Coordinates of C-alpha atoms and ligand atoms in Angstrom, one line a residue:
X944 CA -7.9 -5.9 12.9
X945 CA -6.5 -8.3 9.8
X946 CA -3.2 -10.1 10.9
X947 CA -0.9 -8.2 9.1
X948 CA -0.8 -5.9 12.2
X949 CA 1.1 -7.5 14.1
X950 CA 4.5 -6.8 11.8
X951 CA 3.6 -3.7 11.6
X952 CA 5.6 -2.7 14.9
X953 CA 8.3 -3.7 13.7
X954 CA 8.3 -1.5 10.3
X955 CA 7.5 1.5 11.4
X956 CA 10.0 1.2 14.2
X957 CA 12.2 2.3 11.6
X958 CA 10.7 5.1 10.2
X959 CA 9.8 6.7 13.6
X960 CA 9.7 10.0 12.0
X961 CA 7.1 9.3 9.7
X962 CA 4.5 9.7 11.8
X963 CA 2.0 12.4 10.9
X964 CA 0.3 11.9 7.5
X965 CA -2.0 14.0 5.5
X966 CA -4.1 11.7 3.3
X967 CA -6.2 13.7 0.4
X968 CA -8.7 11.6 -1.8
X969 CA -11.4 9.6 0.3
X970 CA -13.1 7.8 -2.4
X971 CA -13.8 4.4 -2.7
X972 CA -10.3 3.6 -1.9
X973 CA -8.7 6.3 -0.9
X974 CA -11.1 5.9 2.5
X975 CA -10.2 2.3 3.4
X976 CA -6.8 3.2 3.0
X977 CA -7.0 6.4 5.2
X978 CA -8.5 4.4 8.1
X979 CA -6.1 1.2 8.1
X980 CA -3.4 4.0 8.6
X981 CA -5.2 5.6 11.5
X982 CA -6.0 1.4 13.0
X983 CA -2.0 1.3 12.3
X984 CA -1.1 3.5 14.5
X985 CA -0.5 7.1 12.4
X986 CA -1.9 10.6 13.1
X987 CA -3.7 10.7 9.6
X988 CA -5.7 14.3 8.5
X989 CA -7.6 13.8 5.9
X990 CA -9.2 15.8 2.5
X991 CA -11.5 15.6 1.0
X992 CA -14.2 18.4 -1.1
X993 CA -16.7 15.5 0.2
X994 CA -17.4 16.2 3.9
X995 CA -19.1 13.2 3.8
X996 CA -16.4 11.2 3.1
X997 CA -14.4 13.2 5.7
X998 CA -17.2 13.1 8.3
X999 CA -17.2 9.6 7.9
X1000 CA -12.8 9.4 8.5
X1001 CA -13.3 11.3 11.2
X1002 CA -15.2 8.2 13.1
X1003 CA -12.7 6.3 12.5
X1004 CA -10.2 8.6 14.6
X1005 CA -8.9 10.9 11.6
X1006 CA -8.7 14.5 11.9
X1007 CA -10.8 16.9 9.3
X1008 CA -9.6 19.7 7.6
X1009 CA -10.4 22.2 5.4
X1010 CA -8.4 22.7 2.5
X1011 CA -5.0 20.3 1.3
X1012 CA -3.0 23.1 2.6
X1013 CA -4.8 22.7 6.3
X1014 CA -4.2 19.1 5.9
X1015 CA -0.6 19.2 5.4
X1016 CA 0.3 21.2 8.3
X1017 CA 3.0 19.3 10.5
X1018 CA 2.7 16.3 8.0
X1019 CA 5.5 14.1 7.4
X1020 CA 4.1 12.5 4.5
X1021 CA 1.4 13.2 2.1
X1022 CA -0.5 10.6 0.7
X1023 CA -3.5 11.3 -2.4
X1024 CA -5.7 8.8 -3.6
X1025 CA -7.6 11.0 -6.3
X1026 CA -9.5 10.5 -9.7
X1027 CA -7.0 11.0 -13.0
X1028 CA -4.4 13.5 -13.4
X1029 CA -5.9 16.3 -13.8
X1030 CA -7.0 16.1 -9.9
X1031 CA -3.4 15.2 -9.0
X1032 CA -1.7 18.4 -10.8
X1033 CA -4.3 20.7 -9.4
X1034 CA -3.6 19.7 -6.0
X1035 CA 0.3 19.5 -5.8
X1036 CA 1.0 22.7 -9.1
X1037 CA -1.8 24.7 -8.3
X1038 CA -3.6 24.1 -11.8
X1039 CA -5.2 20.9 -13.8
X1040 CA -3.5 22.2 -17.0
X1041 CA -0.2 23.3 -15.3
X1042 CA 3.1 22.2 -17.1
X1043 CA 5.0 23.5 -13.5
X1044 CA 4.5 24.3 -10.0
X1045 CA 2.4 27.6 -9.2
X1046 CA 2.1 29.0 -6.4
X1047 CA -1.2 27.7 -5.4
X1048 CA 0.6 24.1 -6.0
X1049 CA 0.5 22.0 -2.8
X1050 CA 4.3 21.4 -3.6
X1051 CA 5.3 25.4 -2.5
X1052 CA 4.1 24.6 0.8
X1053 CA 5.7 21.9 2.2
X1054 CA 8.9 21.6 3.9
X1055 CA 12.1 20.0 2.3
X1056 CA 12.2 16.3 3.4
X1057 CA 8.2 16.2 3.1
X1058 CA 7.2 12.2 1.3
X1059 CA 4.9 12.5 -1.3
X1060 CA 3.0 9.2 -2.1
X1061 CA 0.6 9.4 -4.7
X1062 CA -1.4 6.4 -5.3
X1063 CA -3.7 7.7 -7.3
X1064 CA -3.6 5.8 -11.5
X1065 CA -2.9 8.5 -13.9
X1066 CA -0.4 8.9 -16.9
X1067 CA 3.2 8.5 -16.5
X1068 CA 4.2 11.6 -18.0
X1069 CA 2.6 13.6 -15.5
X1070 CA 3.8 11.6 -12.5
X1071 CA 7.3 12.4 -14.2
X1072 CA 6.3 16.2 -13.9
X1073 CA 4.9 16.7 -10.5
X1074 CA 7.9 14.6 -9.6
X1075 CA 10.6 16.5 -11.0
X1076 CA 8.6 19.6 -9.6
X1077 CA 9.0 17.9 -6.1
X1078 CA 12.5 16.8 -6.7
X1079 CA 13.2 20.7 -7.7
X1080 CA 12.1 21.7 -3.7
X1081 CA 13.8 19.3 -1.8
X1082 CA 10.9 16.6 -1.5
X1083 CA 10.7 12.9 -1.8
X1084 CA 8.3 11.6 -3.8
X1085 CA 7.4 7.8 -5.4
X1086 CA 4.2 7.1 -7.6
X1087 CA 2.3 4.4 -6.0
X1088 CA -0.8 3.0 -7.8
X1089 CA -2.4 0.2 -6.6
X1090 CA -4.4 -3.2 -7.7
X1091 CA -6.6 -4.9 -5.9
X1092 CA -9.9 -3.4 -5.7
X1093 CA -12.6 -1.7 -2.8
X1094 CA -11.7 -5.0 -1.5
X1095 CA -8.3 -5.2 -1.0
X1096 CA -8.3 -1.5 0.0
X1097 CA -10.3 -2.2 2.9
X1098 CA -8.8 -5.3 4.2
X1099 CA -4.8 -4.0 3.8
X1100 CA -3.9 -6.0 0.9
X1101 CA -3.5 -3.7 -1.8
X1102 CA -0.9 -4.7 -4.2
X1103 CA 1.2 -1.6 -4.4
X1104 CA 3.7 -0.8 -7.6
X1105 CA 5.9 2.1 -7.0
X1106 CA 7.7 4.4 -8.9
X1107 CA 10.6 6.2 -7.5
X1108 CA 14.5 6.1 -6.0
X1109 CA 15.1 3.6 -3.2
X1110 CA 15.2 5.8 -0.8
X1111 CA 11.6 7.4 -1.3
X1112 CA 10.4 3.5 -1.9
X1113 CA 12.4 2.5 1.2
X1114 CA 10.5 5.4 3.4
X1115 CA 7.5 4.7 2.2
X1116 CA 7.5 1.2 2.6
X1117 CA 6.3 0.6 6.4
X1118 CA 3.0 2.7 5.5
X1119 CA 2.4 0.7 2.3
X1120 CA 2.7 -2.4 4.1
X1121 CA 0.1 -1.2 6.7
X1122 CA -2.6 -0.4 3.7
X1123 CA -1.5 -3.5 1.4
X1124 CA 0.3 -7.2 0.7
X1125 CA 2.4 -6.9 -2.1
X1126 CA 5.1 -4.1 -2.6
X1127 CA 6.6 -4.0 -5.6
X1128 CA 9.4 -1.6 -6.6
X1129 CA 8.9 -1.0 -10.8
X1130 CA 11.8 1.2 -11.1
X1131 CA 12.1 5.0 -11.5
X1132 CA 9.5 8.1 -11.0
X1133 CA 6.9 6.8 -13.5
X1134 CA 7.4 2.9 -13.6
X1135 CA 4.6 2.6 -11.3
X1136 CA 2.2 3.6 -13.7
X1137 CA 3.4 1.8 -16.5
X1138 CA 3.0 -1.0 -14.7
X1139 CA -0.2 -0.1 -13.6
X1140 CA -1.8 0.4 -17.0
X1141 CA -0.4 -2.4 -18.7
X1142 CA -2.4 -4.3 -15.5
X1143 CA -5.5 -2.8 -16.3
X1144 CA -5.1 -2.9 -20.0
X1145 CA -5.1 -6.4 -19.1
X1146 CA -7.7 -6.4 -17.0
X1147 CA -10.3 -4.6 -18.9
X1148 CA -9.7 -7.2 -21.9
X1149 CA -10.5 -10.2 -19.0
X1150 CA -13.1 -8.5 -18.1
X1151 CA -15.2 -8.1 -21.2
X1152 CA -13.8 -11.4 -22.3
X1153 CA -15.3 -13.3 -19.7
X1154 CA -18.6 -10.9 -20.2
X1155 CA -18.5 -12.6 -23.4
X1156 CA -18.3 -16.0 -22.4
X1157 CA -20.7 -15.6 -20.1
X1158 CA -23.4 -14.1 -22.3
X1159 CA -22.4 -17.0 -25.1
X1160 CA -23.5 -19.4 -23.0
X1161 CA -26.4 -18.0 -21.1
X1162 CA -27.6 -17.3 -24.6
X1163 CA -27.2 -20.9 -25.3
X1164 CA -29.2 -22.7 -22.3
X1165 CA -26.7 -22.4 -19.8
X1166 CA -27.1 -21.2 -15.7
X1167 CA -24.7 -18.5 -16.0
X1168 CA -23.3 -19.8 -12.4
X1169 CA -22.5 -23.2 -13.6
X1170 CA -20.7 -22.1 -16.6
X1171 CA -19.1 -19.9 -14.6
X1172 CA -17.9 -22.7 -12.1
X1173 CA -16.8 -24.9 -15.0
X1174 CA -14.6 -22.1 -17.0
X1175 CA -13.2 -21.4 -12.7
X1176 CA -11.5 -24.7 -12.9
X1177 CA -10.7 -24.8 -16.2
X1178 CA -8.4 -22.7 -18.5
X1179 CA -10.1 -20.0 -19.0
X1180 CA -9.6 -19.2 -15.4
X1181 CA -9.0 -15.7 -14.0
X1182 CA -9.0 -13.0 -11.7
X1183 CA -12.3 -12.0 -13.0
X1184 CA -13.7 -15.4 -12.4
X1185 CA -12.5 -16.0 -9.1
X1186 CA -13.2 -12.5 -7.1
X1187 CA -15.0 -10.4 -9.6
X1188 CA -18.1 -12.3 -11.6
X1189 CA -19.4 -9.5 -13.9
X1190 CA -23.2 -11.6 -13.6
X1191 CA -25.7 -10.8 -11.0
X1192 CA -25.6 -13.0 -8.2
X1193 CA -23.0 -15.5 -8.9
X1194 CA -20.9 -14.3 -6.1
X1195 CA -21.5 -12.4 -3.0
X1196 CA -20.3 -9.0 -2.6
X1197 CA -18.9 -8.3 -5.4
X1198 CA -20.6 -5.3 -7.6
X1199 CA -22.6 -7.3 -10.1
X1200 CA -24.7 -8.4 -7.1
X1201 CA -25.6 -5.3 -5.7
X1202 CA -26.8 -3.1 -8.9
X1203 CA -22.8 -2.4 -10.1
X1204 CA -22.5 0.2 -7.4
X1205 CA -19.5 0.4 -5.5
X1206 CA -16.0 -1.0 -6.6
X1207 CA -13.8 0.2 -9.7
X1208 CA -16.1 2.7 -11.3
X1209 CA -16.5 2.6 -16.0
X1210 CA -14.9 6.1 -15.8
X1211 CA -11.9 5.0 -14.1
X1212 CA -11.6 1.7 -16.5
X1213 CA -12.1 3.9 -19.5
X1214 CA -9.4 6.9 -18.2
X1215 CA -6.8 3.5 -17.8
X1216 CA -7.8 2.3 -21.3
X1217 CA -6.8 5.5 -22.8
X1218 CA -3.8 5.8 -20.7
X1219 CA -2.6 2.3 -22.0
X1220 CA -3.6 3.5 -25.8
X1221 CA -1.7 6.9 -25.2
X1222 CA 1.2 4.8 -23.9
X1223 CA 1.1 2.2 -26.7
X1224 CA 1.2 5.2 -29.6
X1225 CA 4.3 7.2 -27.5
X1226 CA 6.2 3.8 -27.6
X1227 CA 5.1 2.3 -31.1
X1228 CA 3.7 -1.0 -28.7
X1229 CA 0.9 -2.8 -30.6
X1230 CA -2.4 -3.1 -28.5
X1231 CA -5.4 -4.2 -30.9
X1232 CA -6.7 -6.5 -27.9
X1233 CA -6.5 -3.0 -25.6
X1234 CA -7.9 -1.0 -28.7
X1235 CA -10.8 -3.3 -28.3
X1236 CA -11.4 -3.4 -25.3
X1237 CA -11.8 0.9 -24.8
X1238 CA -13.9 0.7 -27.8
X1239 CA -16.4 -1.1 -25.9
X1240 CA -15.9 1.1 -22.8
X1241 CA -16.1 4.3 -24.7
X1242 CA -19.4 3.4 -25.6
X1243 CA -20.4 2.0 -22.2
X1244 CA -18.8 4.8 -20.3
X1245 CA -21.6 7.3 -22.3
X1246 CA -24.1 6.4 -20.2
X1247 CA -22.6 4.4 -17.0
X1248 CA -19.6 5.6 -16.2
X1249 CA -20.4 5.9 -12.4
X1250 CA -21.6 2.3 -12.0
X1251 CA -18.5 -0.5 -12.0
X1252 CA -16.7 -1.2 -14.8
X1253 CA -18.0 -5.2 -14.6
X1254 CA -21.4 -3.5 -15.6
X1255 CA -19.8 -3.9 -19.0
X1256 CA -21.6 -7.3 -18.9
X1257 CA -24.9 -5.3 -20.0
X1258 CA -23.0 -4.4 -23.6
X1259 CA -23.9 -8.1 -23.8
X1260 CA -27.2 -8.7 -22.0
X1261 CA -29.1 -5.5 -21.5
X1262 CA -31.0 -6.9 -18.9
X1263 CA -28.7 -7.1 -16.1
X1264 CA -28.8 -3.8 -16.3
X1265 CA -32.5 -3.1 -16.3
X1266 CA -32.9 -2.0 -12.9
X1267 CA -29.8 -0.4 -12.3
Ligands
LIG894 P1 -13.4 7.9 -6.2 O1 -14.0 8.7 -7.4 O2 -14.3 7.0 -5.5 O3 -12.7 8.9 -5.2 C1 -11.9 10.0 -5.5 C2 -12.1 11.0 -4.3 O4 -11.3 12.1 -4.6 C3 -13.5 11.5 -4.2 O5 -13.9 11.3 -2.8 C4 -13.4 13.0 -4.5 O6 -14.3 13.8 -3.8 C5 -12.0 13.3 -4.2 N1 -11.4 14.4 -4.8 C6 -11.4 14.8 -6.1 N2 -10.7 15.9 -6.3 C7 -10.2 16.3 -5.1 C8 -9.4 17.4 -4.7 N3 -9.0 18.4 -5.5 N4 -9.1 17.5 -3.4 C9 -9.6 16.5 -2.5 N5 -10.3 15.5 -2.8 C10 -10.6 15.4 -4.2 O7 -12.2 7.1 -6.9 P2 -11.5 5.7 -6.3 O8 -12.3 4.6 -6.8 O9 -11.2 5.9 -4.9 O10 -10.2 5.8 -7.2 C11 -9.1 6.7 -6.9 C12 -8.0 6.3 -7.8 O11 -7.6 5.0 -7.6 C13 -8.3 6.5 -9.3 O12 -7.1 7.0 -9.9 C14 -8.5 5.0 -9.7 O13 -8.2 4.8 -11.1 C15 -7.6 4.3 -8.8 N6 -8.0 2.9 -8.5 C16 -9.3 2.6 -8.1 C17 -9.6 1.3 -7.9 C18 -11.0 0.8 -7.5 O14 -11.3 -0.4 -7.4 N7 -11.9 1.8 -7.2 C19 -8.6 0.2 -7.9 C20 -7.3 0.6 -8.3 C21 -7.0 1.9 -8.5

C-alpha cells in the first residue's frame, strides 16, 4: 500500500459517517479509484454495465451489484467515474437528454444528506444542472474531475479539482485524499470543470506539440530518444516529456510503448477539446492554439478514438501506428 495511508486514519476519523460508498464507472480510472477506497478502509459497491470490470472489483473486496439503484442502497456517498455527460445525466435524471430529474433519475432515490461526487470530465453546464437537481432534494453534491492519468489513478495520486460549497468539498475531502495527492477547491458547482478543461485544452496542445518536435527531428536524422532527452532538460520541457512520451519505446509503461492501449483514450481528448471550444464561444475567450489542436483530434478520433490520445503522434509518422 503507497504511503499516503498512513494519514488516512486520521481523515476519515472525521467523517465517520461516511462510510459506505457506491462507486459507478469502472473504467480505466474509475477501477483504480474504486479499489484504493476499498484498500482505505470503505465498504465500496460498485457499477458497472461491464461485469468484467465489476468481476474484477469484486477481487479486490468490493461488492457487485446490479443496477445504480442496487448500488446505492445504504450508501453514504456516491461516487461516478463515467465517459461524458450524456452517461452522467442518464444515471443521476433518468435520461441522456434530460433538462431535469425523472423519475428513473438516480437523484429520486437517495436519501436527503446522500454526497454525490462525480469525477467524471464533462461540461460545466450540465454539472450546474444535475447539481441544482440534487440541491433541489436535499443532497450534497461537488464536481470532482481529476488529472493525472491510469497512473496516478492507480497509485492514489490523482490531482482532484472540485466544484462545490465547502461543506460538500469539506465531506468529501478524506475520500479524495485516499484516491489522490492534490485537492484543490476551484470554487462553486461547475468550477471543477472549468478548470479541468482549460487543463486538458492545455494538455492536448503539449501533446501534439511535442508529437511535432519529435517527428521534426526524427525526420531529420535524429534518435527520437535522444532528442527527447535533450528538449527534457531543456525549455521545451513538459509533462508530456517527462511521464508521457507520445514515441514508441522511449519510456516504459507509458501507452506509446505498448501499442497506445490503455491510458487516456482519443475519444475522451477529443470530448475535452470540444468542451474547451464550447466553453471558449459561451465566454467570448480566444483559443486558436485549442482550435488547433481538436482540429487534429477530430480527424484522428475518426478512426482511433479507442487507442490513447498520445497515438496522435501517428498524424505525424504513420508508422508508429502500423501495428496497432
Ligand atoms: P472508460 O471508458 O475507461 O470507463 C468508463 C466506464 O463507465 C466503463 O467501464 C463503462 O462501462 C462505464 N459506464 C458507461 N456508462 C455507464 C452507466 N450508465 N452505468 C455504469 N457504468 C457505465 O473511461 P475512463 O478513462 O475511466 O474515463 C472516465 C472519465 O474520466 C472520463 O470523463 C474521462 O474524460 C475522465 N478522465 C480520464 C483520464 C484517463 O487518463 N483515462 C484522466 C482524467 C480524466
Amino acid at each position: 500500500m503507497h504511503q499516503k495511508n498512513t494519514s488516512r486514519s486520521d481523515d476519515m476519523s472525521s467523517n465517520t459517517n461516511d462510510r459506505n460508498i457506491a462507486f459507478i464507472g469502472l473504467g480505466n480510472m474509475g477501477g483504480p479509484m474504486a479499489k484504493n477506497l476499498v484498500e482505505g478502509g470503505y465498504n465500496v459497491t460498485v457499477f458497472d454495465l461491464s461485469d468484467a470490470a465489476q468481476q474484477q472489483l469484486a477481487q479486490t473486496g468490493a461488492k457487485t451489484s446490479t443496477s445504480p439503484k442496487e448500488a446505492v442502497e445504504n450508501a453514504d456517498v456516491v461516487i461516478t467515474m463515467l465517459p461524458a455527460g450524456k452517461h452522467v445525466k442518464s444515471v443521476y435524471l433518468g435520461d441522456a437528454d434530460a433538462t431535469e430529474l425523472t423519475a428513473d433519475g438516480l437523484l429520486s432515490h437517495l436519501p436527503s444528506g446522500t454526497l454525490i461526487i462525480d469525477s467524471s470530465t464533462i461540461a460545466a453546464a450540465d454539472a450546474r444542472l444535475v447539481a441544482a437537481a440534487a440541491q433541489d432534494k436535499g443532497l450534497e453534491i461537488i464536481d470532482a474531475p481529476v488529472s493525472g492519468g491510469t497512473a496516478g489513478a492507480e497509485a492514489g495520486t490523482l490531482t482532484f479539482i472540485v466544484g462545490g460549497n465547502a461543506s460538500a468539498y469539506n465531506r468529501a475531502k478524506p475520500m479524495l485524499q485516499v484516491m489522490g495527492k492534490n485537492i484543490f477547491h476551484a470554487g462553486d458547482n461547475g468550477a471543477g470543470q472549468v478548470a479541468k478543461i482549460c487543463n486538458n485544452m492545455l494538455l492536448g496542445i503539449l501533446m501534439t506539440g511535442t508529437a511535432e518536435a519529435i517527428n521534426l527531428g526524427v525526420k531529420n536524422g535524429l534518435d527520437a530518444g535522444v532528442l527527447s532527452e535533450i528538449m527534457l532538460q531543456s525549455s521545451g520541457c513538459n509533462w508530456t516529456l517527462e511521464v508521457y512520451n507520445p514515441y514508441p519505446g522511449i519510456q516504459e509503461k507509458v501507452p506509446a510503448s505498448r501499442g497506445y492501449t490503455g491510458g487516456f483514450m482519443t475519444q475522451h481528448m477529443h470530448k475535452d477539446l470540444h468542451l474547451a471550444l464550447q466553453t471558449a464561444e459561451d465566454s467570448g475567450a480566444k483559443v486558436p492554439m485549442g482550435t488547433q489542436a481538436t482540429n487534429l483530434y477530430d480527424g484522428h478520433n475518426e478512426q482511433y478514438n479507442d487507442k490513447d490520445f498520445s497515438s496522435i503522434m501517428g498524424y505525424f509518422d504513420d508508422s508508429v501506428l502500423k501495428d496497432v
